[in-house]
Backbone as a printed PyTorch tensor [residue, N CA C, xyz], in Angstrom:
tensor([[[-29.7810,  -5.8010,  38.1630],
         [-28.5160,  -6.6060,  37.1710],
         [-28.5160,  -7.6310,  38.3830]],

        [[-28.0250,  -8.6470,  37.7570],
         [-27.6360,  -9.9190,  38.5000],
         [-26.7220,  -9.4360,  38.5470]],

        [[-26.2730, -10.7250,  39.9760],
         [-24.9090, -10.9320,  40.4880],
         [-23.7420, -10.8230,  39.2350]],

        [[-23.9690, -11.7900,  38.4910],
         [-22.9750, -11.9160,  37.4590],
         [-22.6570, -11.2210,  36.5050]],

        [[-23.6800,  -9.9540,  36.2420],
         [-23.4820,  -8.7410,  35.6790],
         [-22.7940,  -8.2550,  35.9080]],

        [[-22.8390,  -7.9810,  37.4790],
         [-22.1490,  -6.9860,  38.2010],
         [-20.6180,  -7.1840,  38.4120]],

        [[-20.7200,  -8.0340,  38.6290],
         [-18.9860,  -8.2660,  38.7090],
         [-18.7450,  -9.0930,  37.3640]],

        [[-18.9280,  -8.3140,  36.2210],
         [-18.4900,  -9.0460,  34.7700],
         [-18.0020,  -7.1670,  35.0090]],

        [[-19.2590,  -6.0880,  34.9550],
         [-19.0730,  -4.5800,  34.8730],
         [-17.6560,  -3.7610,  36.0750]],

        [[-17.5880,  -4.6420,  36.9740],
         [-16.4030,  -4.3190,  37.8480],
         [-15.1320,  -4.5670,  37.5080]],

        [[-15.2050,  -6.3650,  37.2370],
         [-13.6930,  -6.6570,  36.8280],
         [-13.7810,  -5.5520,  35.4820]],

        [[-14.1610,  -5.1910,  34.5690],
         [-14.2790,  -5.0100,  33.3470],
         [-13.3620,  -3.1870,  33.7950]],

        [[-14.5370,  -2.5700,  34.5730],
         [-14.0820,  -1.1980,  34.5630],
         [-12.8090,  -1.6700,  35.6380]],

        [[-12.4950,  -2.3650,  36.3850],
         [-11.0640,  -2.4080,  37.1600],
         [ -9.7140,  -2.4170,  36.3600]],

        [[ -9.8790,  -3.5200,  34.8390],
         [ -9.0880,  -3.5980,  34.2510],
         [ -9.0950,  -2.4730,  33.5120]],

        [[ -9.9520,  -1.6800,  32.6700],
         [ -9.9120,  -0.5700,  31.6890],
         [ -9.1520,   0.9180,  32.7540]],

        [[ -9.5340,   0.6280,  34.2450],
         [ -8.8850,   1.3710,  35.1140],
         [ -7.2020,   1.2880,  34.9690]],

        [[ -7.1050,  -0.0970,  35.5740],
         [ -5.8330,  -0.6400,  35.5070],
         [ -4.8280,   0.0330,  34.0810]],

        [[ -5.8090,  -0.2210,  33.1790],
         [ -5.0080,  -0.1050,  31.5530],
         [ -4.4700,   1.3310,  31.5870]],

        [[ -5.4020,   2.2340,  31.4840],
         [ -5.6210,   3.0480,  31.4970],
         [ -3.7570,   3.9760,  32.1410]],

        [[ -3.9240,   3.7470,  33.7120],
         [ -2.8210,   4.5260,  34.4860],
         [ -1.8110,   2.9900,  34.3130]],

        [[ -1.7580,   2.5050,  34.3470],
         [ -0.4460,   2.1250,  33.5730],
         [ -0.1100,   2.3320,  32.5440]],

        [[ -0.0610,   2.7100,  31.7450],
         [  0.5780,   3.1740,  30.4280],
         [  0.8360,   5.1320,  30.7790]],

        [[  0.5470,   5.6730,  31.7200],
         [  1.4580,   6.9680,  32.3790],
         [  2.4080,   6.6770,  32.5530]],

        [[  3.4840,   7.4480,  32.4440],
         [  4.5450,   7.5010,  32.7860],
         [  4.6290,   9.3220,  33.0180]],

        [[  5.4810,   9.5020,  34.4320],
         [  5.3600,  10.6040,  35.0180],
         [  6.5840,  11.3610,  34.3060]],

        [[  7.6080,  10.3410,  34.1590],
         [  8.2640,  11.9680,  33.5100],
         [  8.9570,  11.6260,  32.4040]],

        [[  8.1290,  12.0610,  30.8020],
         [  8.5960,  11.7010,  29.4620],
         [ 10.0210,  12.4750,  29.4820]],

        [[ 10.3330,  13.7270,  29.9160],
         [ 12.1760,  14.4620,  29.9210],
         [ 12.9460,  13.0360,  30.1160]],

        [[ 13.0470,  12.6170,  31.6540],
         [ 13.6300,  11.1830,  31.7420],
         [ 13.7380,  10.3050,  30.6020]],

        [[ 12.5070,  10.1230,  30.1740],
         [ 12.6540,   8.5960,  28.9400],
         [ 13.3240,   9.7190,  27.8430]],

        [[ 13.3690,  10.2620,  27.5530],
         [ 13.4810,  11.4680,  26.0340],
         [ 15.2900,  11.5900,  26.2580]],

        [[ 15.7230,  11.7330,  27.3490],
         [ 17.0910,  12.1520,  28.1150],
         [ 17.7190,  10.5010,  27.7170]],

        [[ 16.8310,   9.1680,  28.0580],
         [ 17.4840,   7.7690,  27.9760],
         [ 17.4310,   7.6430,  26.6790]],

        [[ 17.0330,   7.8670,  25.8880],
         [ 16.8920,   7.8020,  24.1970],
         [ 18.2130,   8.3630,  23.7790]],

        [[ 18.0990,   9.6140,  24.6600],
         [ 19.2480,  10.6650,  23.7230],
         [ 20.4540,  10.1480,  23.9460]],

        [[ 20.4030,   9.2580,  25.1170],
         [ 22.3870,   8.8810,  25.4560],
         [ 22.5450,   7.8830,  24.9750]],

        [[ 21.1680,   6.8310,  24.4090],
         [ 21.4280,   5.6770,  23.5670],
         [ 21.4870,   6.1270,  22.1940]],

        [[ 20.9500,   6.9280,  21.9180],
         [ 21.4740,   7.5890,  20.7310],
         [ 23.0230,   7.8160,  20.2370]],

        [[ 23.5360,   8.7880,  21.4270],
         [ 25.2490,   9.0290,  21.2790],
         [ 26.0160,   7.6570,  21.6740]],

        [[ 25.5870,   7.1410,  22.6110],
         [ 26.2590,   5.3060,  22.7140],
         [ 26.2420,   4.1390,  21.3490]],

        [[ 25.3020,   4.3210,  20.9090],
         [ 25.2690,   4.2260,  19.3440],
         [ 25.6710,   4.9080,  18.6830]],

        [[ 26.0130,   5.6630,  18.7000],
         [ 26.7540,   7.0110,  17.7500],
         [ 28.3350,   6.3440,  17.8780]],

        [[ 28.7640,   6.8110,  18.8690],
         [ 30.0940,   6.0270,  19.6980],
         [ 30.3560,   4.3550,  19.1930]],

        [[ 29.5160,   3.6280,  19.8630],
         [ 29.7930,   2.3370,  19.4570],
         [ 30.1110,   2.2640,  17.4490]],

        [[ 29.5550,   2.6510,  16.8680],
         [ 30.2200,   2.7660,  15.2080],
         [ 31.4860,   3.2690,  15.1990]],

        [[ 31.7060,   4.7150,  15.8810],
         [ 33.0680,   5.2820,  15.6960],
         [ 34.0450,   3.8060,  16.0530]],

        [[ 33.5790,   3.8070,  17.1990],
         [ 35.0080,   2.6230,  17.8820],
         [ 34.8750,   1.1020,  17.6990]],

        [[ 33.7780,   0.4870,  17.4870],
         [ 33.8920,  -0.8720,  16.8550],
         [ 33.1770,  -1.3400,  15.4920]],

        [[ 33.0090,  -0.2560,  15.2600],
         [ 32.2340,  -0.5030,  13.4610],
         [ 30.8140,  -0.2640,  13.6850]],

        [[ 30.4860,   0.3780,  12.2950],
         [ 29.3310,   0.8030,  11.9510],
         [ 28.4580,  -1.1370,  12.0200]],

        [[ 28.9500,  -1.5800,  11.4200],
         [ 27.7880,  -3.4470,  11.5340],
         [ 28.1560,  -3.4280,  12.6600]],

        [[ 29.0380,  -3.9320,  13.5600],
         [ 28.8110,  -3.9440,  15.2430],
         [ 27.5290,  -2.9760,  15.7540]],

        [[ 27.5800,  -2.1530,  15.2330],
         [ 26.7260,  -1.1710,  16.5070],
         [ 25.3690,  -1.0050,  15.7170]],

        [[ 25.0310,  -1.4480,  14.9910],
         [ 23.9580,  -1.5320,  14.2100],
         [ 23.2630,  -2.6660,  14.3680]],

        [[ 23.8780,  -3.6550,  15.2270],
         [ 23.5230,  -4.9820,  15.3730],
         [ 23.6360,  -4.5720,  16.6330]],

        [[ 24.2200,  -4.4840,  17.7200],
         [ 24.1260,  -4.5420,  19.0860],
         [ 22.8700,  -3.5370,  19.5890]],

        [[ 22.6760,  -2.6870,  18.8980],
         [ 21.5710,  -1.7860,  19.4970],
         [ 20.0890,  -1.6120,  18.3950]],

        [[ 20.0340,  -3.4720,  17.4780],
         [ 18.7430,  -3.6520,  16.8000],
         [ 18.1670,  -4.2220,  17.9160]],

        [[ 16.8430,  -4.0910,  17.7500],
         [ 15.9650,  -5.6370,  18.6740],
         [ 16.2300,  -6.6490,  17.8140]],

        [[ 15.8600,  -7.7300,  17.9180],
         [ 16.1380,  -8.7490,  17.2190],
         [ 15.3250,  -9.0840,  15.8870]],

        [[ 13.9810,  -8.0160,  16.3990],
         [ 12.8770,  -8.0360,  14.7850],
         [ 12.7190,  -6.6150,  14.1190]],

        [[ 14.0980,  -6.0010,  14.3270],
         [ 14.4190,  -4.9780,  13.8550],
         [ 14.4480,  -4.6740,  12.1400]],

        [[ 14.1500,  -3.6030,  11.6530],
         [ 13.8910,  -3.6180,  10.3670],
         [ 13.9970,  -1.9920,   9.8340]],

        [[ 15.5310,  -2.2360,   8.9600],
         [ 16.2920,  -1.0030,   8.0200],
         [ 15.7560,  -0.7360,   6.9950]],

        [[ 15.3850,   0.3480,   6.3370],
         [ 15.2330,   0.5320,   5.2580],
         [ 16.2440,   1.8460,   4.2290]],

        [[ 16.3290,   0.7240,   3.7760],
         [ 18.1770,   1.2430,   2.6650],
         [ 17.3130,   1.3580,   0.8980]],

        [[ 18.5350,   1.7380,   0.3430],
         [ 18.5810,   2.5940,  -0.5090],
         [ 17.2220,   1.9100,  -1.3790]],

        [[ 16.9310,   2.2450,  -2.6920],
         [ 16.1330,   1.4920,  -3.2960],
         [ 14.6560,   0.9930,  -2.2260]],

        [[ 14.7170,   1.3530,  -1.3270],
         [ 13.4600,   1.0360,  -0.6200],
         [ 13.7420,  -0.4980,  -0.3920]],

        [[ 14.5450,  -1.5030,   0.2710],
         [ 15.0190,  -2.3200,   0.4890],
         [ 14.9070,  -2.2070,   1.8790]],

        [[ 14.2100,  -3.3680,   2.2550],
         [ 14.1680,  -3.5000,   3.5280],
         [ 14.7900,  -4.9350,   4.2640]],

        [[ 15.5870,  -4.5910,   5.4440],
         [ 16.7610,  -5.6560,   6.0950],
         [ 15.7340,  -6.1820,   7.4040]],

        [[ 15.6260,  -7.1070,   7.5170],
         [ 14.7940,  -7.4620,   8.6180],
         [ 15.6040,  -8.3560,   9.5300]],

        [[ 15.4770,  -8.0500,  10.7970],
         [ 16.0840,  -8.8320,  11.5680],
         [ 17.3950,  -8.5180,  12.1030]],

        [[ 18.3240,  -8.1960,  13.5000],
         [ 19.9860,  -7.5600,  13.3900],
         [ 20.6970,  -8.5270,  13.1460]],

        [[ 20.3700,  -9.9830,  12.3160],
         [ 21.8800, -10.6050,  11.9210],
         [ 21.7120, -10.3260,  10.7380]],

        [[ 20.7520,  -9.8510,   9.7000],
         [ 20.3570,  -9.5880,   8.4890],
         [ 20.9830,  -8.7000,   8.7090]],

        [[ 20.9480,  -7.5510,   9.6550],
         [ 21.1730,  -5.9990,   9.7110],
         [ 22.6390,  -6.3090,   9.4240]],

        [[ 23.2760,  -6.7030,  10.5260],
         [ 24.6760,  -6.6590,  10.4130],
         [ 25.5290,  -7.1960,   8.9330]],

        [[ 24.7000,  -8.1410,   8.2640],
         [ 25.1850,  -8.8700,   7.8560],
         [ 25.2560,  -7.9340,   6.3420]],

        [[ 24.6690,  -6.9470,   5.9580],
         [ 24.0160,  -6.2380,   5.2660],
         [ 25.2090,  -4.9770,   5.6160]],

        [[ 25.7390,  -4.4460,   6.5470],
         [ 26.9960,  -3.8110,   6.5020],
         [ 28.3580,  -4.3420,   6.2230]],

        [[ 27.9530,  -5.5820,   6.8800],
         [ 29.4710,  -6.7760,   6.5890],
         [ 29.7880,  -6.1300,   5.0700]],

        [[ 28.3460,  -6.2210,   4.5780],
         [ 28.8520,  -6.8810,   3.1760],
         [ 29.1130,  -5.2660,   1.9640]],

        [[ 28.7800,  -4.3650,   2.8680],
         [ 28.9060,  -2.8190,   1.8630],
         [ 30.2070,  -2.7530,   2.7010]],

        [[ 30.8540,  -2.9700,   3.3010],
         [ 32.1300,  -2.5480,   3.4410],
         [ 32.6400,  -0.9730,   4.0890]],

        [[ 31.0310,  -1.3280,   5.1920],
         [ 31.7470,   0.0210,   6.3400],
         [ 32.8940,   0.6380,   6.8800]],

        [[ 33.9010,  -0.4440,   6.4170],
         [ 34.8010,  -0.0940,   7.2430],
         [ 35.6150,   1.1700,   7.0600]],

        [[ 35.6000,   1.6240,   5.6040],
         [ 36.0410,   2.5540,   5.3370],
         [ 34.9690,   3.9190,   5.6890]],

        [[ 33.9460,   3.4550,   6.2530],
         [ 33.0730,   4.5280,   6.6490],
         [ 32.8810,   5.0740,   7.8760]],

        [[ 32.6690,   6.4350,   7.7650],
         [ 32.1690,   7.0230,   9.5280],
         [ 30.8100,   7.4760,   9.4490]],

        [[ 30.1110,   7.8340,  11.2390],
         [ 28.7980,   7.9360,  10.2420],
         [ 28.5060,   8.5680,  11.5300]],

        [[ 28.1580,  10.0120,  11.8030],
         [ 27.1970,  10.7460,  13.1120],
         [ 25.9350,  11.1380,  12.9310]],

        [[ 25.6590,  11.7270,  13.9200],
         [ 24.2640,  12.1030,  14.0720],
         [ 23.9640,  12.3700,  15.6640]],

        [[ 23.1130,  13.2860,  15.5500],
         [ 22.4110,  14.2460,  16.3310],
         [ 20.5790,  13.9400,  16.2050]],

        [[ 20.2220,  13.7010,  16.9010],
         [ 18.4630,  13.4280,  17.1720],
         [ 18.5750,  15.3890,  17.3280]],

        [[ 17.2280,  15.6260,  16.4770],
         [ 16.7740,  16.6500,  16.7990],
         [ 15.5570,  17.3030,  17.3650]],

        [[ 14.9690,  16.3640,  17.0870],
         [ 13.7040,  15.9100,  18.3610],
         [ 13.2390,  14.3960,  18.4350]],

        [[ 13.1610,  14.3570,  19.4630],
         [ 12.8080,  13.2330,  20.8910],
         [ 11.2360,  13.3560,  21.6410]],

        [[ 10.7230,  11.9950,  21.0520],
         [  9.0160,  12.2020,  21.9830],
         [  8.6980,  10.1160,  21.9800]],

        [[  7.9750,  10.2030,  22.6810],
         [  7.7220,   9.1040,  23.5700],
         [  6.3260,   8.3570,  24.1030]],

        [[  6.3360,   7.9510,  24.2030],
         [  4.6800,   7.1640,  24.1610],
         [  4.5330,   7.2500,  25.3850]],

        [[  3.0370,   7.6710,  25.9570],
         [  2.2000,   8.1440,  27.3850],
         [  2.8200,   6.6730,  28.3590]],

        [[  3.1130,   5.6640,  27.8720],
         [  3.5590,   4.5760,  28.1370],
         [  4.6550,   4.4070,  28.5540]],

        [[  5.5250,   4.8470,  27.4650],
         [  6.9250,   4.7930,  28.4030],
         [  7.8560,   3.8200,  27.3160]],

        [[  7.1640,   3.4710,  26.8310],
         [  7.8870,   2.1910,  26.2500],
         [  8.1940,   1.9580,  24.6050]],

        [[  7.9190,   3.3830,  23.9050],
         [  8.1990,   3.7250,  22.5770],
         [  8.8340,   4.7620,  22.6910]],

        [[  9.4980,   5.0020,  21.2250],
         [ 10.0830,   6.2910,  21.4340],
         [ 10.7190,   6.4620,  19.9740]],

        [[ 11.0820,   7.7140,  19.6890],
         [ 11.2730,   7.9660,  18.3740],
         [ 12.3630,   9.1330,  18.0370]],

        [[ 13.0190,   8.8130,  17.0450],
         [ 13.8710,  10.3520,  17.0430],
         [ 14.1340,  10.3980,  15.5200]],

        [[ 14.4500,  11.9070,  15.0570],
         [ 14.0610,  12.2480,  13.9300],
         [ 15.8550,  13.1960,  14.2710]],

        [[ 17.0260,  13.5160,  13.1730],
         [ 17.6090,  14.5930,  12.9270],
         [ 18.0550,  14.1940,  11.6070]],

        [[ 19.6730,  14.6910,  12.1300],
         [ 20.1880,  15.1050,  10.3980],
         [ 21.1490,  14.1350,  10.6880]],

        [[ 22.0940,  13.3380,   9.7210],
         [ 23.0370,  12.1400,   9.6810],
         [ 23.9340,  12.9190,   8.8470]],

        [[ 25.6450,  12.7540,   9.1940],
         [ 26.6740,  12.8410,   8.2160],
         [ 27.5040,  11.1720,   8.1080]],

        [[ 27.3350,  10.8430,   6.5030],
         [ 28.0270,   9.5530,   6.0580],
         [ 29.3080,   9.9180,   5.0550]],

        [[ 30.7010,   9.7050,   5.8090],
         [ 31.7870,   9.6440,   4.7670],
         [ 31.8930,   8.4880,   4.7140]],

        [[ 32.7280,   8.2380,   3.7480],
         [ 33.0560,   7.0360,   3.5260],
         [ 34.2680,   7.1770,   1.8830]],

        [[ 35.0450,   6.6860,   2.2160],
         [ 36.6740,   6.5380,   1.0550],
         [ 35.8710,   5.5570,  -0.2980]],

        [[ 35.6710,   6.5460,  -1.4190],
         [ 36.2030,   5.3470,  -2.1640],
         [ 37.0630,   4.3990,  -2.5250]],

        [[ 37.2260,   3.4950,  -3.9740],
         [ 38.4040,   3.0100,  -3.8560],
         [ 39.5260,   3.5970,  -4.4960]],

        [[ 39.3820,   4.7980,  -5.1610],
         [ 40.1250,   6.0800,  -5.3870],
         [ 41.0810,   6.7510,  -4.1660]],

        [[ 40.2360,   6.5510,  -2.6020],
         [ 41.1060,   7.2020,  -1.5400],
         [ 40.2800,   8.6320,  -1.6640]],

        [[ 39.3560,   8.6900,  -2.0650],
         [ 38.5410,  10.0350,  -1.7280],
         [ 37.3300,  10.1080,  -0.8380]],

        [[ 37.3740,  10.7770,  -0.0070],
         [ 36.6460,  10.7680,   1.0050],
         [ 35.1060,  11.7600,   0.8050]],

        [[ 34.4860,  10.8820,   0.0610],
         [ 32.9700,  11.7430,  -0.6730],
         [ 31.9920,  11.2270,   1.0070]],

        [[ 31.3210,  12.7590,   1.2570],
         [ 30.1620,  12.6500,   2.2850],
         [ 28.7510,  12.8040,   1.9150]],

        [[ 27.9340,  11.9220,   2.5950],
         [ 26.9260,  11.8970,   2.2460],
         [ 25.4840,  12.7480,   3.5520]],

        [[ 24.6840,  13.3380,   3.0050],
         [ 24.0390,  14.2290,   4.2880],
         [ 22.6360,  14.0090,   3.9740]],

        [[ 21.5190,  13.4270,   4.9730],
         [ 20.4800,  13.2650,   5.1730],
         [ 19.4600,  13.8310,   6.5310]],

        [[ 18.4250,  12.7210,   6.3530],
         [ 17.8550,  12.9080,   7.4450],
         [ 17.6530,  11.7920,   7.5730]],

        [[ 17.5110,  10.6100,   9.6160],
         [ 17.4510,   9.7460,   9.8380],
         [ 15.8700,  10.1930,  10.6310]],

        [[ 15.6660,   8.6370,  10.5340],
         [ 14.0200,   8.6760,  11.7050],
         [ 14.0550,   7.2650,  12.2000]],

        [[ 14.1070,   7.0050,  13.5770],
         [ 14.6840,   6.0900,  14.0130],
         [ 13.1120,   5.3270,  15.3660]],

        [[ 12.9690,   4.4820,  15.4610],
         [ 11.9350,   4.3470,  16.5390],
         [ 12.8890,   3.2490,  17.0780]],

        [[ 12.0920,   3.8410,  18.8320],
         [ 12.6990,   2.8050,  19.5710],
         [ 11.7110,   1.8050,  20.6720]],

        [[ 12.3070,   0.5960,  21.2290],
         [ 11.3100,  -0.2960,  22.1250],
         [ 11.8950,  -0.0860,  23.0130]],

        [[ 11.7560,   0.0690,  23.9160],
         [ 11.9840,  -0.1710,  25.3930],
         [ 12.2030,  -1.5290,  26.1970]],

        [[ 13.0000,  -2.3590,  26.2160],
         [ 13.1970,  -3.7640,  26.3350],
         [ 12.8640,  -4.3220,  27.3920]],

        [[ 12.9520,  -6.1670,  27.9360],
         [ 12.3190,  -6.1950,  29.0350],
         [ 13.5790,  -5.8790,  30.4710]],

        [[ 14.8240,  -5.6370,  29.7960],
         [ 15.7060,  -5.3840,  30.8230],
         [ 16.1480,  -3.9870,  31.2840]],

        [[ 15.5920,  -2.9610,  30.0530],
         [ 15.5040,  -1.2810,  30.4780],
         [ 16.2270,  -1.1010,  29.3740]],

        [[ 17.1340,  -1.6130,  28.4410],
         [ 17.6870,  -1.0000,  27.7000],
         [ 16.5460,  -0.3820,  26.5190]],

        [[ 16.8790,   0.1950,  25.8570],
         [ 16.3700,   0.5790,  24.4900],
         [ 17.0040,   0.2670,  23.3650]],

        [[ 15.8620,  -0.3630,  22.1020],
         [ 16.6990,  -1.3150,  21.1090],
         [ 15.9530,  -0.6340,  20.0020]],

        [[ 16.3910,  -0.1170,  18.7350],
         [ 16.0060,   0.4260,  17.6320],
         [ 14.7390,  -1.2250,  17.2900]],

        [[ 13.6050,  -0.5680,  16.5630],
         [ 12.7640,  -1.6580,  15.8240],
         [ 12.9160,  -0.8850,  14.5740]],

        [[ 12.7790,   0.4270,  14.1950],
         [ 13.2200,   0.5560,  12.7350],
         [ 14.3710,   1.9820,  12.5390]],

        [[ 14.7120,   1.8320,  11.5790],
         [ 15.6590,   2.5570,  11.6430],
         [ 16.1510,   3.4430,   9.7210]]])
Protein backbone atom coordinates (compact mmCIF):
# COMPACT_ATOMS: atom_id res chain seq x y z
CA UNK A 1 0.00 0.00 0.00
CA UNK A 2 1.09 3.48 -0.64
CA UNK A 3 1.55 5.81 2.28
CA UNK A 4 -1.53 7.84 1.18
CA UNK A 5 -3.76 4.76 1.23
CA UNK A 6 -2.37 3.69 4.63
CA UNK A 7 -3.10 7.11 6.14
CA UNK A 8 -6.57 7.11 4.59
CA UNK A 9 -7.27 3.64 6.03
CA UNK A 10 -6.05 4.66 9.49
CA UNK A 11 -8.19 7.81 9.45
CA UNK A 12 -11.23 5.81 8.28
CA UNK A 13 -10.76 3.17 10.98
CA UNK A 14 -10.20 5.80 13.66
CA UNK A 15 -13.35 7.71 12.73
CA UNK A 16 -15.35 4.48 12.55
CA UNK A 17 -14.15 3.41 16.00
CA UNK A 18 -14.97 6.83 17.41
CA UNK A 19 -18.50 6.77 15.98
CA UNK A 20 -19.17 3.26 17.21
CA UNK A 21 -17.97 3.97 20.74
CA UNK A 22 -19.44 7.48 21.02
CA UNK A 23 -22.98 6.21 20.60
CA UNK A 24 -22.70 3.82 23.49
CA UNK A 25 -24.19 5.18 26.67
CA UNK A 26 -23.37 3.29 29.83
CA UNK A 27 -26.57 3.77 31.80
CA UNK A 28 -29.82 3.50 29.89
CA UNK A 29 -31.81 3.22 33.13
CA UNK A 30 -30.60 6.67 34.17
CA UNK A 31 -31.70 8.13 30.82
CA UNK A 32 -35.06 6.37 31.02
CA UNK A 33 -35.55 7.96 34.44
CA UNK A 34 -34.69 11.40 33.00
CA UNK A 35 -37.37 10.92 30.34
CA UNK A 36 -39.89 9.67 32.92
CA UNK A 37 -39.23 12.73 35.09
CA UNK A 38 -39.65 14.95 32.02
CA UNK A 39 -43.02 13.30 31.27
CA UNK A 40 -44.19 13.95 34.83
CA UNK A 41 -42.96 17.58 34.76
CA UNK A 42 -44.82 18.00 31.45
CA UNK A 43 -48.02 16.61 32.98
CA UNK A 44 -47.61 18.82 36.08
CA UNK A 45 -47.12 21.96 33.97
CA UNK A 46 -50.25 21.10 31.95
CA UNK A 47 -52.22 21.00 35.22
CA UNK A 48 -50.69 24.15 36.70
CA UNK A 49 -50.06 26.47 33.74
CA UNK A 50 -52.39 25.07 31.12
CA UNK A 51 -52.22 22.56 28.31
CA UNK A 52 -51.17 25.05 25.61
CA UNK A 53 -48.26 26.36 27.67
CA UNK A 54 -47.03 22.86 28.59
CA UNK A 55 -47.24 21.51 25.04
CA UNK A 56 -45.33 24.59 23.87
CA UNK A 57 -42.66 24.47 26.58
CA UNK A 58 -41.82 20.77 26.19
CA UNK A 59 -41.87 20.84 22.37
CA UNK A 60 -38.72 20.89 20.31
CA UNK A 61 -38.70 23.89 17.98
CA UNK A 62 -39.53 21.57 15.07
CA UNK A 63 -41.89 19.23 16.97
CA UNK A 64 -44.88 17.67 15.23
CA UNK A 65 -48.12 16.53 16.81
CA UNK A 66 -50.77 14.40 15.11
CA UNK A 67 -54.32 15.20 16.10
CA UNK A 68 -57.85 14.57 14.88
CA UNK A 69 -58.34 13.42 11.29
CA UNK A 70 -54.59 12.79 10.96
CA UNK A 71 -53.85 16.51 11.05
CA UNK A 72 -50.18 17.33 11.57
CA UNK A 73 -49.34 20.48 13.50
CA UNK A 74 -45.70 21.43 12.93
CA UNK A 75 -43.50 23.62 15.11
CA UNK A 76 -43.82 24.60 18.75
CA UNK A 77 -45.43 27.96 17.94
CA UNK A 78 -48.18 26.29 15.87
CA UNK A 79 -48.69 23.68 18.59
CA UNK A 80 -49.35 26.44 21.13
CA UNK A 81 -51.76 28.17 18.72
CA UNK A 82 -53.56 24.86 18.15
CA UNK A 83 -54.13 24.31 21.86
CA UNK A 84 -55.04 27.96 22.50
CA UNK A 85 -57.71 27.79 19.76
CA UNK A 86 -59.17 24.51 20.99
CA UNK A 87 -60.39 25.82 24.32
CA UNK A 88 -58.19 23.70 26.54
CA UNK A 89 -58.83 26.00 29.50
CA UNK A 90 -61.74 23.74 30.48
CA UNK A 91 -59.71 20.58 30.00
CA UNK A 92 -57.34 18.48 32.06
CA UNK A 93 -55.06 15.74 30.88
CA UNK A 94 -53.23 13.02 32.78
CA UNK A 95 -50.84 10.39 31.50
CA UNK A 96 -48.17 7.97 32.61
CA UNK A 97 -45.68 6.14 30.44
CA UNK A 98 -46.09 2.37 30.52
CA UNK A 99 -42.92 1.89 28.52
CA UNK A 100 -39.77 3.92 27.93
CA UNK A 101 -36.82 3.07 25.71
CA UNK A 102 -33.76 5.04 24.61
CA UNK A 103 -31.30 4.92 21.75
CA UNK A 104 -27.83 3.52 22.30
CA UNK A 105 -26.51 7.06 21.85
CA UNK A 106 -28.71 8.30 24.68
CA UNK A 107 -29.99 11.22 22.62
CA UNK A 108 -33.40 9.88 21.59
CA UNK A 109 -36.08 8.09 23.51
CA UNK A 110 -39.70 7.19 23.22
CA UNK A 111 -42.57 6.55 25.55
CA UNK A 112 -46.06 5.18 25.31
CA UNK A 113 -48.86 4.68 27.76
CA UNK A 114 -52.39 5.62 28.64
CA UNK A 115 -53.87 9.10 28.88
CA UNK A 116 -57.11 10.53 30.19
CA UNK A 117 -58.43 13.79 28.73
CA UNK A 118 -61.32 15.42 30.61
CA UNK A 119 -63.20 18.45 29.35
CA UNK A 120 -66.42 20.23 30.28
CA UNK A 121 -68.73 20.82 27.34
CA UNK A 122 -70.85 23.96 26.85
CA UNK A 123 -73.51 22.61 29.23
CA UNK A 124 -70.90 22.04 31.96
CA UNK A 125 -71.00 18.26 31.64
CA UNK A 126 -67.63 16.59 32.14
CA UNK A 127 -66.63 14.26 29.31
CA UNK A 128 -63.70 11.89 29.56
CA UNK A 129 -61.71 10.53 26.65
CA UNK A 130 -59.14 7.79 27.12
CA UNK A 131 -56.49 6.57 24.77
CA UNK A 132 -52.90 5.65 24.14
CA UNK A 133 -50.13 8.18 23.61
CA UNK A 134 -46.77 7.78 21.92
CA UNK A 135 -44.08 10.42 22.31
CA UNK A 136 -40.61 10.64 20.79
CA UNK A 137 -38.07 12.59 22.85
CA UNK A 138 -34.82 14.26 21.77
CA UNK A 139 -32.09 15.39 24.14
CA UNK A 140 -31.26 19.04 23.55
CA UNK A 141 -27.81 20.62 23.53
CA UNK A 142 -28.47 21.98 27.05
CA UNK A 143 -29.31 18.49 28.36
CA UNK A 144 -33.08 19.02 28.53
CA UNK A 145 -35.49 16.62 26.82
CA UNK A 146 -38.03 17.99 24.34
CA UNK A 147 -40.56 16.01 22.34
CA UNK A 148 -40.25 15.88 18.57
CA UNK A 149 -43.37 13.78 17.99
CA UNK A 150 -46.56 13.37 19.96
